[in-house]
mmCIF file of C-alpha atoms in Angstrom:
data_model
loop_
_atom_site.group_PDB
_atom_site.id
_atom_site.type_symbol
_atom_site.label_atom_id
_atom_site.label_comp_id
_atom_site.label_asym_id
_atom_site.label_seq_id
_atom_site.Cartn_x
_atom_site.Cartn_y
_atom_site.Cartn_z
ATOM 1 C CA MET A 7 -68.020 -121.125 -9.220
ATOM 2 C CA LYS A 8 -65.593 -118.226 -9.110
ATOM 3 C CA LYS A 9 -64.901 -115.991 -12.039
ATOM 4 C CA LEU A 10 -61.325 -115.927 -13.246
ATOM 5 C CA PHE A 11 -59.814 -112.641 -14.328
ATOM 6 C CA TRP A 12 -56.352 -112.124 -15.772
ATOM 7 C CA THR A 13 -54.619 -110.516 -12.773
ATOM 8 C CA GLY A 14 -51.295 -110.877 -11.073
ATOM 9 C CA CYS A 15 -49.341 -111.430 -14.305
ATOM 10 C CA ILE A 16 -46.514 -109.002 -13.532
ATOM 11 C CA THR A 17 -43.489 -110.585 -15.159
ATOM 12 C CA GLY A 18 -41.163 -109.889 -18.007
ATOM 13 C CA MET A 19 -37.542 -110.183 -18.840
ATOM 14 C CA LEU A 20 -35.149 -111.038 -16.012
ATOM 15 C CA TRP A 21 -31.433 -110.351 -16.004
ATOM 16 C CA VAL A 22 -29.041 -112.627 -14.161
ATOM 17 C CA PHE A 23 -25.345 -111.784 -13.940
ATOM 18 C CA GLY A 24 -25.679 -109.561 -16.971
ATOM 19 C CA ALA A 25 -27.175 -112.277 -19.179
ATOM 20 C CA GLN A 26 -30.753 -112.301 -20.408
ATOM 21 C CA ALA A 27 -32.780 -115.061 -18.765
ATOM 22 C CA GLN A 28 -35.511 -117.038 -20.442
ATOM 23 C CA GLU A 29 -38.855 -115.384 -21.106
ATOM 24 C CA SER A 30 -41.536 -116.353 -18.621
ATOM 25 C CA LEU A 31 -44.659 -118.375 -19.199
ATOM 26 C CA VAL A 32 -46.822 -117.539 -16.205
ATOM 27 C CA ARG A 33 -49.704 -119.627 -14.946
ATOM 28 C CA VAL A 34 -52.712 -117.360 -14.545
ATOM 29 C CA GLY A 35 -55.396 -119.924 -13.867
ATOM 30 C CA ARG A 36 -56.282 -123.554 -13.396
ATOM 31 C CA ILE A 37 -59.383 -125.731 -13.640
ATOM 32 C CA GLN A 38 -58.945 -128.957 -11.713
ATOM 33 C CA ALA A 39 -60.621 -131.897 -10.021
ATOM 34 C CA LEU A 40 -57.853 -132.467 -7.472
ATOM 35 C CA GLY A 41 -59.566 -130.657 -4.622
ATOM 36 C CA LYS A 42 -60.741 -127.266 -3.446
ATOM 37 C CA THR A 43 -58.092 -124.640 -2.725
ATOM 38 C CA ASN A 44 -58.067 -121.039 -1.497
ATOM 39 C CA ALA A 45 -56.186 -119.788 -4.542
ATOM 40 C CA PRO A 46 -58.301 -117.088 -6.245
ATOM 41 C CA GLN A 47 -57.314 -118.297 -9.718
ATOM 42 C CA ASP A 48 -57.949 -121.994 -9.029
ATOM 43 C CA ILE A 49 -61.348 -123.361 -10.142
ATOM 44 C CA TYR A 50 -62.469 -126.682 -8.720
ATOM 45 C CA ASP A 51 -64.539 -128.707 -11.174
ATOM 46 C CA VAL A 52 -65.101 -132.384 -10.448
ATOM 47 C CA ARG A 53 -65.861 -132.961 -14.154
ATOM 48 C CA ILE A 54 -62.175 -132.545 -15.139
ATOM 49 C CA GLN A 55 -61.634 -136.297 -15.384
ATOM 50 C CA SER A 56 -58.474 -137.138 -17.337
ATOM 51 C CA PRO A 57 -58.539 -134.071 -19.629
ATOM 52 C CA LYS A 58 -57.110 -135.147 -22.965
ATOM 53 C CA SER A 59 -57.334 -132.096 -25.216
ATOM 54 C CA ALA A 60 -58.481 -128.466 -25.403
ATOM 55 C CA MET A 61 -59.586 -126.156 -28.190
ATOM 56 C CA PHE A 62 -60.757 -122.567 -28.506
ATOM 57 C CA SER A 63 -63.704 -121.571 -30.656
ATOM 58 C CA GLN A 64 -62.721 -119.510 -33.682
ATOM 59 C CA ASP A 65 -63.793 -116.268 -32.046
ATOM 60 C CA GLY A 66 -61.954 -117.137 -28.841
ATOM 61 C CA LYS A 67 -65.069 -116.770 -26.683
ATOM 62 C CA LYS A 68 -65.344 -120.422 -25.691
ATOM 63 C CA LEU A 69 -62.920 -123.061 -24.483
ATOM 64 C CA TYR A 70 -63.665 -126.753 -25.091
ATOM 65 C CA ILE A 71 -62.090 -129.470 -22.937
ATOM 66 C CA ASN A 72 -62.343 -133.196 -23.638
ATOM 67 C CA ALA A 73 -62.546 -135.116 -20.354
ATOM 68 C CA LEU A 74 -61.680 -138.594 -21.623
ATOM 69 C CA GLU A 75 -62.522 -140.713 -18.597
ATOM 70 C CA GLY A 76 -65.503 -138.551 -17.727
ATOM 71 C CA GLY A 77 -67.025 -139.097 -21.171
ATOM 72 C CA GLN A 78 -67.755 -135.372 -21.576
ATOM 73 C CA THR A 79 -66.746 -132.314 -23.554
ATOM 74 C CA LEU A 80 -66.818 -129.355 -21.170
ATOM 75 C CA VAL A 81 -67.543 -125.861 -22.487
ATOM 76 C CA TYR A 82 -66.340 -122.751 -20.685
ATOM 77 C CA SER A 83 -66.730 -119.101 -21.567
ATOM 78 C CA PHE A 84 -63.451 -117.312 -22.176
ATOM 79 C CA PRO A 85 -61.708 -115.392 -20.712
ATOM 80 C CA ASP A 86 -63.906 -115.379 -17.571
ATOM 81 C CA LEU A 87 -64.119 -119.200 -17.482
ATOM 82 C CA GLN A 88 -67.746 -119.642 -16.556
ATOM 83 C CA PRO A 89 -69.064 -123.178 -17.157
ATOM 84 C CA LEU A 90 -71.498 -123.109 -20.054
ATOM 85 C CA ARG A 91 -72.308 -126.726 -20.858
ATOM 86 C CA SER A 92 -71.362 -130.353 -20.368
ATOM 87 C CA ILE A 93 -71.700 -132.269 -23.637
ATOM 88 C CA ASP A 94 -72.386 -135.803 -22.532
ATOM 89 C CA HIS A 95 -71.084 -138.656 -24.696
ATOM 90 C CA THR A 96 -73.349 -141.318 -23.181
ATOM 91 C CA PHE A 97 -75.950 -142.753 -25.566
ATOM 92 C CA GLY A 98 -78.977 -144.980 -25.107
ATOM 93 C CA PRO A 99 -82.261 -145.886 -26.858
ATOM 94 C CA ALA A 100 -83.502 -142.314 -26.747
ATOM 95 C CA ASP A 101 -80.546 -141.163 -28.874
ATOM 96 C CA ALA A 102 -81.156 -143.477 -31.819
ATOM 97 C CA ALA A 103 -81.885 -140.629 -34.248
ATOM 98 C CA LEU A 104 -78.325 -139.311 -33.850
ATOM 99 C CA PHE A 105 -76.957 -142.503 -35.443
ATOM 100 C CA GLN A 106 -79.186 -142.492 -38.552
ATOM 101 C CA ASN A 107 -79.484 -146.309 -38.403
ATOM 102 C CA GLU A 108 -75.714 -146.794 -38.670
ATOM 103 C CA THR A 109 -73.790 -149.122 -36.386
ATOM 104 C CA THR A 110 -70.636 -149.796 -38.431
ATOM 105 C CA VAL A 111 -68.729 -148.727 -41.520
ATOM 106 C CA PHE A 112 -66.460 -150.512 -44.026
ATOM 107 C CA GLY A 113 -67.813 -153.848 -42.800
ATOM 108 C CA TYR A 114 -66.053 -153.716 -39.431
ATOM 109 C CA PRO A 115 -67.470 -156.489 -37.198
ATOM 110 C CA TYR A 116 -68.231 -156.179 -33.495
ATOM 111 C CA PHE A 117 -66.298 -158.569 -31.275
ATOM 112 C CA HIS A 118 -67.903 -157.190 -28.103
ATOM 113 C CA GLY A 119 -71.246 -155.691 -27.151
ATOM 114 C CA LYS A 120 -74.756 -156.919 -27.805
ATOM 115 C CA ALA A 121 -76.419 -156.926 -31.202
ATOM 116 C CA GLY A 122 -79.113 -154.271 -31.287
ATOM 117 C CA GLN A 123 -77.340 -152.301 -28.552
ATOM 118 C CA TYR A 124 -74.083 -151.332 -30.241
ATOM 119 C CA ASN A 125 -75.102 -147.686 -30.139
ATOM 120 C CA HIS A 126 -75.689 -147.795 -26.392
ATOM 121 C CA PHE A 127 -72.374 -146.777 -24.897
ATOM 122 C CA LEU A 128 -70.231 -144.120 -23.260
ATOM 123 C CA GLY A 129 -67.674 -142.645 -25.634
ATOM 124 C CA LYS A 130 -64.238 -141.536 -24.462
ATOM 125 C CA PRO A 131 -63.459 -138.247 -26.250
ATOM 126 C CA VAL A 132 -59.891 -137.802 -27.504
ATOM 127 C CA GLU A 133 -58.913 -134.945 -29.841
ATOM 128 C CA MET A 134 -61.002 -132.272 -31.605
ATOM 129 C CA ALA A 135 -61.241 -130.554 -34.998
ATOM 130 C CA MET A 136 -63.447 -127.813 -36.423
ATOM 131 C CA SER A 137 -65.100 -127.647 -39.835
ATOM 132 C CA HIS A 138 -67.384 -125.342 -41.828
ATOM 133 C CA ASN A 139 -65.745 -122.148 -40.611
ATOM 134 C CA GLY A 140 -66.063 -123.057 -36.955
ATOM 135 C CA LYS A 141 -69.656 -124.291 -37.137
ATOM 136 C CA TYR A 142 -69.071 -127.939 -36.281
ATOM 137 C CA LEU A 143 -66.777 -129.623 -33.760
ATOM 138 C CA TRP A 144 -65.593 -133.194 -34.432
ATOM 139 C CA VAL A 145 -64.807 -135.405 -31.446
ATOM 140 C CA PRO A 146 -63.599 -139.006 -31.971
ATOM 141 C CA TYR A 147 -63.999 -141.629 -29.234
ATOM 142 C CA TYR A 148 -61.069 -143.752 -28.147
ATOM 143 C CA ARG A 149 -63.516 -146.645 -27.864
ATOM 144 C CA ARG A 150 -67.072 -147.520 -26.983
ATOM 145 C CA SER A 151 -67.308 -148.360 -23.283
ATOM 146 C CA PHE A 152 -68.189 -152.026 -23.818
ATOM 147 C CA ASP A 153 -65.184 -152.565 -26.108
ATOM 148 C CA LEU A 154 -62.365 -152.851 -23.557
ATOM 149 C CA ASN A 155 -59.654 -153.830 -26.058
ATOM 150 C CA ALA A 156 -60.721 -151.283 -28.691
ATOM 151 C CA SER A 157 -61.003 -154.012 -31.312
ATOM 152 C CA SER A 158 -64.473 -153.189 -32.592
ATOM 153 C CA PRO A 159 -65.787 -150.098 -34.397
ATOM 154 C CA SER A 160 -65.719 -146.903 -32.392
ATOM 155 C CA ALA A 161 -67.495 -143.636 -33.224
ATOM 156 C CA LEU A 162 -67.189 -139.878 -33.465
ATOM 157 C CA ALA A 163 -69.539 -137.084 -32.498
ATOM 158 C CA ILE A 164 -70.316 -133.988 -34.549
ATOM 159 C CA ILE A 165 -71.282 -131.040 -32.349
ATOM 160 C CA ASP A 166 -73.047 -127.868 -33.410
ATOM 161 C CA MET A 167 -70.860 -125.152 -31.873
ATOM 162 C CA GLN A 168 -73.701 -122.641 -31.702
ATOM 163 C CA THR A 169 -75.894 -124.844 -29.508
ATOM 164 C CA ASP A 170 -73.086 -127.073 -28.149
ATOM 165 C CA LYS A 171 -75.217 -130.145 -28.770
ATOM 166 C CA VAL A 172 -74.354 -133.403 -30.522
ATOM 167 C CA VAL A 173 -76.201 -133.423 -33.866
ATOM 168 C CA ARG A 174 -74.824 -136.682 -35.278
ATOM 169 C CA VAL A 175 -72.779 -139.698 -34.220
ATOM 170 C CA MET A 176 -70.994 -141.662 -36.948
ATOM 171 C CA PRO A 177 -69.299 -145.057 -36.712
ATOM 172 C CA THR A 178 -65.559 -145.313 -37.282
ATOM 173 C CA GLY A 179 -62.932 -148.023 -37.385
ATOM 174 C CA PRO A 180 -61.182 -149.164 -34.192
ATOM 175 C CA LEU A 181 -59.572 -146.610 -31.943
ATOM 176 C CA PRO A 182 -59.888 -143.276 -33.766
ATOM 177 C CA LYS A 183 -57.643 -140.681 -32.152
ATOM 178 C CA TYR A 184 -57.529 -137.890 -34.653
ATOM 179 C CA VAL A 185 -59.672 -136.046 -37.207
ATOM 180 C CA ALA A 186 -58.297 -133.685 -39.865
ATOM 181 C CA ILE A 187 -60.406 -131.350 -41.997
ATOM 182 C CA SER A 188 -59.493 -130.233 -45.522
ATOM 183 C CA PRO A 189 -58.864 -126.473 -45.977
ATOM 184 C CA ASP A 190 -62.161 -126.072 -47.877
ATOM 185 C CA SER A 191 -64.178 -128.155 -45.356
ATOM 186 C CA ARG A 192 -65.301 -130.535 -48.085
ATOM 187 C CA GLN A 193 -63.421 -133.613 -46.865
ATOM 188 C CA ALA A 194 -62.454 -135.037 -43.494
ATOM 189 C CA VAL A 195 -60.276 -137.955 -42.494
ATOM 190 C CA VAL A 196 -60.547 -139.844 -39.223
ATOM 191 C CA THR A 197 -57.281 -141.561 -38.313
ATOM 192 C CA HIS A 198 -57.602 -145.045 -36.792
ATOM 193 C CA TRP A 199 -54.795 -145.669 -34.338
ATOM 194 C CA GLY A 200 -56.119 -149.197 -33.954
ATOM 195 C CA ASP A 201 -55.504 -150.775 -37.385
ATOM 196 C CA ASN A 202 -53.331 -148.632 -39.734
ATOM 197 C CA THR A 203 -56.279 -147.094 -41.589
ATOM 198 C CA LEU A 204 -58.097 -143.818 -42.181
ATOM 199 C CA GLY A 205 -61.782 -143.286 -42.855
ATOM 200 C CA VAL A 206 -62.528 -140.604 -45.433
ATOM 201 C CA LEU A 207 -65.712 -138.513 -45.334
ATOM 202 C CA ASP A 208 -67.407 -136.310 -47.880
ATOM 203 C CA ILE A 209 -68.535 -133.329 -45.764
ATOM 204 C CA SER A 210 -69.341 -130.989 -48.654
ATOM 205 C CA ALA A 211 -72.984 -130.805 -47.534
ATOM 206 C CA GLU A 212 -74.087 -128.025 -45.210
ATOM 207 C CA HIS A 213 -75.619 -130.278 -42.552
ATOM 208 C CA PRO A 214 -74.047 -133.283 -40.789
ATOM 209 C CA LYS A 215 -77.069 -135.471 -41.558
ATOM 210 C CA ASP A 216 -75.792 -135.520 -45.140
ATOM 211 C CA PHE A 217 -72.148 -136.310 -44.400
ATOM 212 C CA ARG A 218 -71.044 -139.723 -45.688
ATOM 213 C CA TYR A 219 -68.006 -141.948 -45.909
ATOM 214 C CA SER A 220 -66.306 -141.962 -49.287
ATOM 215 C CA GLY A 221 -63.141 -144.020 -48.751
ATOM 216 C CA HIS A 222 -61.060 -146.278 -46.552
ATOM 217 C CA TRP A 223 -57.306 -145.714 -46.785
ATOM 218 C CA VAL A 224 -54.637 -148.162 -45.611
ATOM 219 C CA VAL A 225 -51.021 -147.445 -44.647
ATOM 220 C CA GLU A 226 -49.187 -150.471 -46.080
ATOM 221 C CA ARG A 227 -51.365 -153.124 -44.423
ATOM 222 C CA LYS A 228 -54.468 -153.317 -42.287
ATOM 223 C CA LEU A 229 -53.904 -154.670 -38.782
ATOM 224 C CA PRO A 230 -56.311 -157.480 -37.801
ATOM 225 C CA THR A 231 -58.044 -156.747 -34.505
ATOM 226 C CA GLU A 232 -60.015 -159.914 -33.815
ATOM 227 C CA GLY A 233 -58.737 -161.340 -30.544
ATOM 228 C CA ILE A 234 -56.195 -158.567 -30.157
ATOM 229 C CA LYS A 235 -54.872 -158.253 -26.614
ATOM 230 C CA GLY A 236 -52.545 -156.165 -24.537
ATOM 231 C CA ASN A 237 -52.253 -152.418 -24.135
ATOM 232 C CA ARG A 238 -53.780 -150.935 -27.265
ATOM 233 C CA ASP A 239 -51.734 -147.783 -26.807
ATOM 234 C CA ASN A 240 -48.778 -149.990 -27.683
ATOM 235 C CA ASN A 241 -50.317 -152.859 -29.649
ATOM 236 C CA CYS A 242 -51.455 -150.682 -32.513
ATOM 237 C CA GLY A 243 -49.425 -151.472 -35.615
ATOM 238 C CA PHE A 244 -48.090 -148.206 -37.056
ATOM 239 C CA CYS A 245 -50.032 -146.317 -34.363
ATOM 240 C CA LEU A 246 -51.263 -143.606 -36.732
ATOM 241 C CA ARG A 247 -51.936 -140.291 -35.043
ATOM 242 C CA GLY A 248 -51.183 -136.703 -36.052
ATOM 243 C CA THR A 249 -52.776 -135.892 -39.415
ATOM 244 C CA VAL A 250 -52.683 -132.760 -41.577
ATOM 245 C CA TYR A 251 -53.744 -131.612 -45.036
ATOM 246 C CA THR A 252 -51.359 -129.593 -47.129
ATOM 247 C CA PRO A 253 -52.685 -126.041 -47.609
ATOM 248 C CA ASP A 254 -53.753 -126.825 -51.184
ATOM 249 C CA GLY A 255 -55.830 -129.734 -49.873
ATOM 250 C CA GLN A 256 -54.217 -132.172 -52.306
ATOM 251 C CA THR A 257 -52.150 -134.302 -49.916
ATOM 252 C CA VAL A 258 -52.820 -135.826 -46.496
ATOM 253 C CA LEU A 259 -49.907 -136.521 -44.167
ATOM 254 C CA VAL A 260 -50.124 -138.991 -41.281
ATOM 255 C CA ALA A 261 -47.615 -139.513 -38.441
ATOM 256 C CA ARG A 262 -46.615 -143.104 -37.728
ATOM 257 C CA MET A 263 -45.779 -143.314 -34.026
ATOM 258 C CA GLY A 264 -45.154 -147.031 -34.408
ATOM 259 C CA GLY A 265 -42.060 -147.552 -36.524
ATOM 260 C CA GLY A 266 -41.596 -143.928 -37.435
ATOM 261 C CA GLY A 267 -42.014 -141.773 -40.496
ATOM 262 C CA VAL A 268 -44.771 -139.732 -42.102
ATOM 263 C CA ALA A 269 -47.123 -141.407 -44.581
ATOM 264 C CA GLY A 270 -48.820 -139.617 -47.428
ATOM 265 C CA PHE A 271 -52.043 -139.998 -49.438
ATOM 266 C CA ASP A 272 -53.423 -138.271 -52.510
ATOM 267 C CA ALA A 273 -56.563 -136.637 -51.129
ATOM 268 C CA ALA A 274 -58.572 -136.818 -54.371
ATOM 269 C CA THR A 275 -57.928 -140.491 -55.228
ATOM 270 C CA GLY A 276 -56.945 -141.974 -51.863
ATOM 271 C CA ARG A 277 -53.763 -143.390 -53.407
ATOM 272 C CA TYR A 278 -51.163 -144.307 -50.810
ATOM 273 C CA LEU A 279 -47.992 -142.442 -51.814
ATOM 274 C CA GLY A 280 -45.501 -143.957 -49.382
ATOM 275 C CA THR A 281 -43.676 -142.951 -46.244
ATOM 276 C CA VAL A 282 -40.737 -140.588 -45.626
ATOM 277 C CA THR A 283 -38.602 -141.915 -42.806
ATOM 278 C CA ASP A 284 -36.092 -139.120 -42.137
ATOM 279 C CA ILE A 285 -38.387 -137.603 -39.476
ATOM 280 C CA VAL A 286 -37.962 -137.218 -35.726
ATOM 281 C CA PRO A 287 -38.419 -140.654 -34.087
ATOM 282 C CA ASN A 288 -41.812 -141.663 -32.730
ATOM 283 C CA PRO A 289 -43.687 -138.781 -34.455
ATOM 284 C CA ARG A 290 -46.931 -137.873 -32.710
ATOM 285 C CA HIS A 291 -48.327 -134.479 -33.656
ATOM 286 C CA MET A 292 -47.936 -132.279 -36.745
ATOM 287 C CA VAL A 293 -48.746 -128.674 -37.632
ATOM 288 C CA VAL A 294 -48.219 -126.674 -40.829
ATOM 289 C CA SER A 295 -47.168 -123.021 -40.881
ATOM 290 C CA HIS A 296 -49.745 -120.544 -42.142
ATOM 291 C CA ASP A 297 -47.671 -119.791 -45.224
ATOM 292 C CA GLY A 298 -47.710 -123.507 -46.095
ATOM 293 C CA ARG A 299 -43.937 -123.797 -46.311
ATOM 294 C CA THR A 300 -43.002 -125.628 -43.130
ATOM 295 C CA LEU A 301 -44.108 -128.872 -41.448
ATOM 296 C CA TYR A 302 -43.444 -129.217 -37.719
ATOM 297 C CA VAL A 303 -43.471 -132.647 -36.078
ATOM 298 C CA SER A 304 -43.199 -133.649 -32.405
ATOM 299 C CA GLY A 305 -41.208 -136.785 -31.556
ATOM 300 C CA ASN A 306 -42.562 -138.190 -28.313
ATOM 301 C CA GLN A 307 -39.858 -140.578 -27.131
ATOM 302 C CA SER A 308 -36.963 -138.618 -28.557
ATOM 303 C CA GLY A 309 -38.033 -135.307 -27.059
ATOM 304 C CA LEU A 310 -37.409 -133.601 -30.375
ATOM 305 C CA VAL A 311 -39.390 -131.223 -32.536
ATOM 306 C CA GLY A 312 -38.533 -131.364 -36.231
ATOM 307 C CA ARG A 313 -39.023 -128.751 -38.953
ATOM 308 C CA TYR A 314 -39.212 -129.716 -42.600
ATOM 309 C CA ASP A 315 -39.702 -128.078 -45.984
ATOM 310 C CA LEU A 316 -43.279 -129.161 -46.719
ATOM 311 C CA ALA A 317 -42.957 -128.964 -50.510
ATOM 312 C CA ALA A 318 -39.860 -131.168 -50.400
ATOM 313 C CA VAL A 319 -41.636 -133.739 -48.191
ATOM 314 C CA VAL A 320 -44.606 -133.888 -50.572
ATOM 315 C CA GLN A 321 -42.320 -134.180 -53.594
ATOM 316 C CA ALA A 322 -40.495 -137.105 -51.942
ATOM 317 C CA LEU A 323 -43.785 -138.822 -51.155
ATOM 318 C CA LYS A 324 -45.078 -138.451 -54.728
ATOM 319 C CA ALA A 325 -41.885 -140.103 -56.000
ATOM 320 C CA ALA A 326 -41.878 -142.852 -53.350
ATOM 321 C CA GLY A 327 -43.961 -145.381 -55.288
ATOM 322 C CA ALA A 328 -45.837 -146.520 -52.181
ATOM 323 C CA GLN A 329 -42.526 -147.434 -50.534
ATOM 324 C CA ARG A 330 -40.537 -146.139 -47.577
ATOM 325 C CA VAL A 331 -37.971 -143.548 -48.592
ATOM 326 C CA ALA A 332 -35.598 -141.393 -46.617
ATOM 327 C CA GLY A 333 -37.049 -138.086 -47.761
ATOM 328 C CA PRO A 334 -35.421 -134.663 -47.690
ATOM 329 C CA GLY A 335 -34.672 -134.488 -43.946
ATOM 330 C CA GLY A 336 -34.795 -131.314 -41.918
ATOM 331 C CA ARG A 337 -33.761 -129.767 -38.627
ATOM 332 C CA SER A 338 -34.553 -130.943 -35.105
ATOM 333 C CA LEU A 339 -34.499 -129.327 -31.692
ATOM 334 C CA SER A 340 -34.521 -130.961 -28.255
ATOM 335 C CA VAL A 341 -37.399 -129.611 -26.182
ATOM 336 C CA GLY A 342 -37.925 -132.269 -23.502
ATOM 337 C CA MET A 343 -38.706 -135.959 -23.165
ATOM 338 C CA GLY A 344 -42.253 -136.956 -24.009
ATOM 339 C CA VAL A 345 -43.148 -134.037 -26.267
ATOM 340 C CA ARG A 346 -46.814 -134.439 -27.137
ATOM 341 C CA THR A 347 -49.029 -131.715 -28.606
ATOM 342 C CA ILE A 348 -47.432 -128.772 -30.388
ATOM 343 C CA GLU A 349 -49.084 -125.573 -31.605
ATOM 344 C CA LEU A 350 -47.963 -122.422 -33.400
ATOM 345 C CA SER A 351 -48.686 -118.899 -32.194
ATOM 346 C CA PRO A 352 -51.044 -116.940 -34.456
ATOM 347 C CA ASP A 353 -48.189 -114.632 -35.524
ATOM 348 C CA GLN A 354 -46.093 -117.721 -36.460
ATOM 349 C CA ARG A 355 -43.141 -116.505 -34.406
ATOM 350 C CA SER A 356 -43.336 -119.168 -31.714
ATOM 351 C CA LEU A 357 -44.110 -122.831 -31.223
ATOM 352 C CA TYR A 358 -45.427 -124.189 -27.917
ATOM 353 C CA ALA A 359 -44.973 -127.803 -26.802
ATOM 354 C CA ALA A 360 -46.543 -129.934 -24.067
ATOM 355 C CA ILE A 361 -43.790 -132.020 -22.471
ATOM 356 C CA ASN A 362 -45.328 -135.042 -20.787
ATOM 357 C CA ASN A 363 -42.478 -136.838 -19.003
ATOM 358 C CA GLU A 364 -41.009 -133.653 -17.550
ATOM 359 C CA ALA A 365 -44.361 -131.909 -16.907
ATOM 360 C CA LYS A 366 -43.362 -128.739 -18.728
ATOM 361 C CA LEU A 367 -44.733 -126.166 -21.130
ATOM 362 C CA VAL A 368 -42.014 -125.094 -23.559
ATOM 363 C CA LYS A 369 -41.810 -122.132 -25.940
ATOM 364 C CA VAL A 370 -39.627 -122.257 -29.041
ATOM 365 C CA ASP A 371 -38.579 -119.122 -30.874
ATOM 366 C CA LEU A 372 -38.777 -120.076 -34.561
ATOM 367 C CA ALA A 373 -36.430 -117.398 -35.863
ATOM 368 C CA SER A 374 -33.539 -118.594 -33.707
ATOM 369 C CA TRP A 375 -34.810 -122.180 -33.509
ATOM 370 C CA SER A 376 -34.188 -122.317 -29.788
ATOM 371 C CA VAL A 377 -36.073 -122.905 -26.542
ATOM 372 C CA VAL A 378 -36.704 -119.514 -24.918
ATOM 373 C CA ALA A 379 -39.108 -120.436 -22.113
ATOM 374 C CA ARG A 380 -39.857 -123.457 -19.966
ATOM 375 C CA SER A 381 -42.570 -123.522 -17.292
ATOM 376 C CA ASP A 382 -43.723 -126.147 -14.808
ATOM 377 C CA VAL A 383 -47.171 -127.634 -15.386
ATOM 378 C CA ASP A 384 -49.201 -130.196 -13.499
ATOM 379 C CA PRO A 385 -48.090 -133.755 -14.315
ATOM 380 C CA PHE A 386 -48.393 -135.102 -16.855
ATOM 381 C CA THR A 387 -49.330 -132.681 -19.591
ATOM 382 C CA VAL A 388 -50.545 -133.995 -22.945
ATOM 383 C CA GLY A 389 -52.828 -131.494 -24.702
ATOM 384 C CA LEU A 390 -52.292 -127.883 -25.645
ATOM 385 C CA ALA A 391 -54.222 -125.031 -27.240
ATOM 386 C CA VAL A 392 -53.373 -121.398 -28.043
ATOM 387 C CA SER A 393 -55.999 -118.664 -27.903
ATOM 388 C CA PRO A 394 -56.737 -116.834 -31.182
ATOM 389 C CA ASP A 395 -55.078 -113.686 -29.862
ATOM 390 C CA GLY A 396 -51.945 -115.668 -28.969
ATOM 391 C CA LYS A 397 -51.853 -114.449 -25.361
ATOM 392 C CA THR A 398 -53.083 -117.577 -23.548
ATOM 393 C CA ILE A 399 -51.803 -121.141 -23.738
ATOM 394 C CA VAL A 400 -53.930 -123.927 -22.273
ATOM 395 C CA THR A 401 -52.469 -127.275 -21.203
ATOM 396 C CA THR A 402 -54.312 -130.473 -20.225
ATOM 397 C CA SER A 403 -52.730 -132.816 -17.691
ATOM 398 C CA GLN A 404 -54.031 -136.372 -17.650
ATOM 399 C CA GLY A 405 -51.617 -137.764 -15.123
ATOM 400 C CA ARG A 406 -50.044 -141.175 -15.302
ATOM 401 C CA GLU A 407 -50.199 -144.265 -13.100
ATOM 402 C CA MET A 408 -52.392 -142.503 -10.530
ATOM 403 C CA VAL A 409 -49.978 -139.560 -10.273
ATOM 404 C CA GLY A 410 -50.961 -135.974 -11.136
ATOM 405 C CA GLY A 411 -53.425 -135.059 -13.805
ATOM 406 C CA TYR A 412 -57.051 -134.029 -13.613
ATOM 407 C CA SER A 413 -56.173 -130.413 -14.293
ATOM 408 C CA VAL A 414 -56.182 -127.791 -17.036
ATOM 409 C CA GLY A 415 -53.638 -124.994 -16.771
ATOM 410 C CA LEU A 416 -53.862 -121.528 -18.317
ATOM 411 C CA TYR A 417 -50.628 -119.677 -19.008
ATOM 412 C CA ARG A 418 -49.888 -116.134 -20.179
ATOM 413 C CA ASP A 419 -46.942 -115.472 -22.437
ATOM 414 C CA ALA A 420 -45.299 -112.437 -20.845
ATOM 415 C CA ALA A 421 -43.588 -111.577 -24.103
ATOM 416 C CA ARG A 422 -46.921 -110.848 -25.817
#
C-alpha cells in the first residue's frame, strides 16, 4: 500500500479574458476498488465496496469510510492514508454479548429471518455520527442481510473510536439511515427511513452498555411494513432522513424527502410539533451553522440548497399545532441536480455539496451566496466530509446502475 502525501497541488486563481475564474478544487488523492493504476496518488483497495459516507475523527488523524455493500467501516490514518482497521459488521453466535439479549425494540416484529438467529447477519452501514466528545462512533445499518425488503427491525453499531472495535449493537426500527446526537451527548435519535418514525435513546451514561431507548416518535403516521414490496428507497412513506438538533438541544428537526418539508419534535417530551413546508423540494441533508442562526438544507431532486433563519423555523414549528404550515421561507441556490450531502467549512465561510447526478463537488461562498467552484468527481458521488482544518474535502462515490462508484476522492481547496 503506497503512502499518499499532499503534493502536486499547484493551483490558485485563474484569469480568463480579464475576468476572475472560479476557484479550484483539486483532487489530490483517491482510494478505489476499480483497479490498479500507476498514478502515485491513487490507492487501490478492494474493500471500497459502494462507499456511502465518510467522517473524520475529531482530531483529524483518522478517516472513517462506510462501505455499504462490503459491510465494513474502513479506518485510515490521515493525512498519509495508511489502512488501520476494517471494522466488520458481520455477526454470528460468537458476538452474542454485543447485543445484550436484545433482538428488537418498540415491539417491531420480524417478517424474515429465523427465530433465535435474528442477530446473525451482515449489516450494511449507512451514515455516521459521533458522541461523547468523539469517543463513540454510531453506524446505522440499512438492513440486516436476511431482510431483503427492509421491513423488519434493523440495527446500529456503537464503535469505540480509541480501539476501533464494535462495543455494542442495538436494534432499531426498519431502515435506519441517520443518527443525530444532542449537543450535550445525553440523547440520540435514530431516524427510520422505513416507517416515518424515530427511535430516541438516553445516552447520558458513560458506557454504551448502559444506553437505552427512551421514546418512539412518529411523524404524522407510522407506515405499516408487513408485506411491503418494491424499492424501499422509494416506498418509504415520508422517507425521513437528515436530522439535526438545534444548538440548545431543545428541538429536533427531520427532513422529509417523501412529500417535502421539515418536521419538528420537542426533544424533552417527544411531542410532534408539525412540519414546515416552505423548504427546498425533496430535502435530504441538513446542517446548522456554528452560531446556531442558520439552517442549510439540500434538495436532492431540485438541485437546490436552501438557507433559513433557524429561530424562525423553530418558532413556526412550535405554533404549528402538529399540522403542516408554510413556515418562514428562506433563500435557495441552484448547485446541481441530485445534491446529496452538504457540509460547512470549519470557518463557516463556505458550504460544500456532493452532486450525484452530475458527478460534481461544488463549493458555495456563503457571503455572496454563490457557487465559486465546481470540480469533477467519480460518478456518482453521495457522501462528503470536511477535515477539521478545512483544507481537505472527501467525497464517496457509490455509482449507479453498474456505472462508476467504488471510489473515495480527496480534494484540496486551493483557496485555503
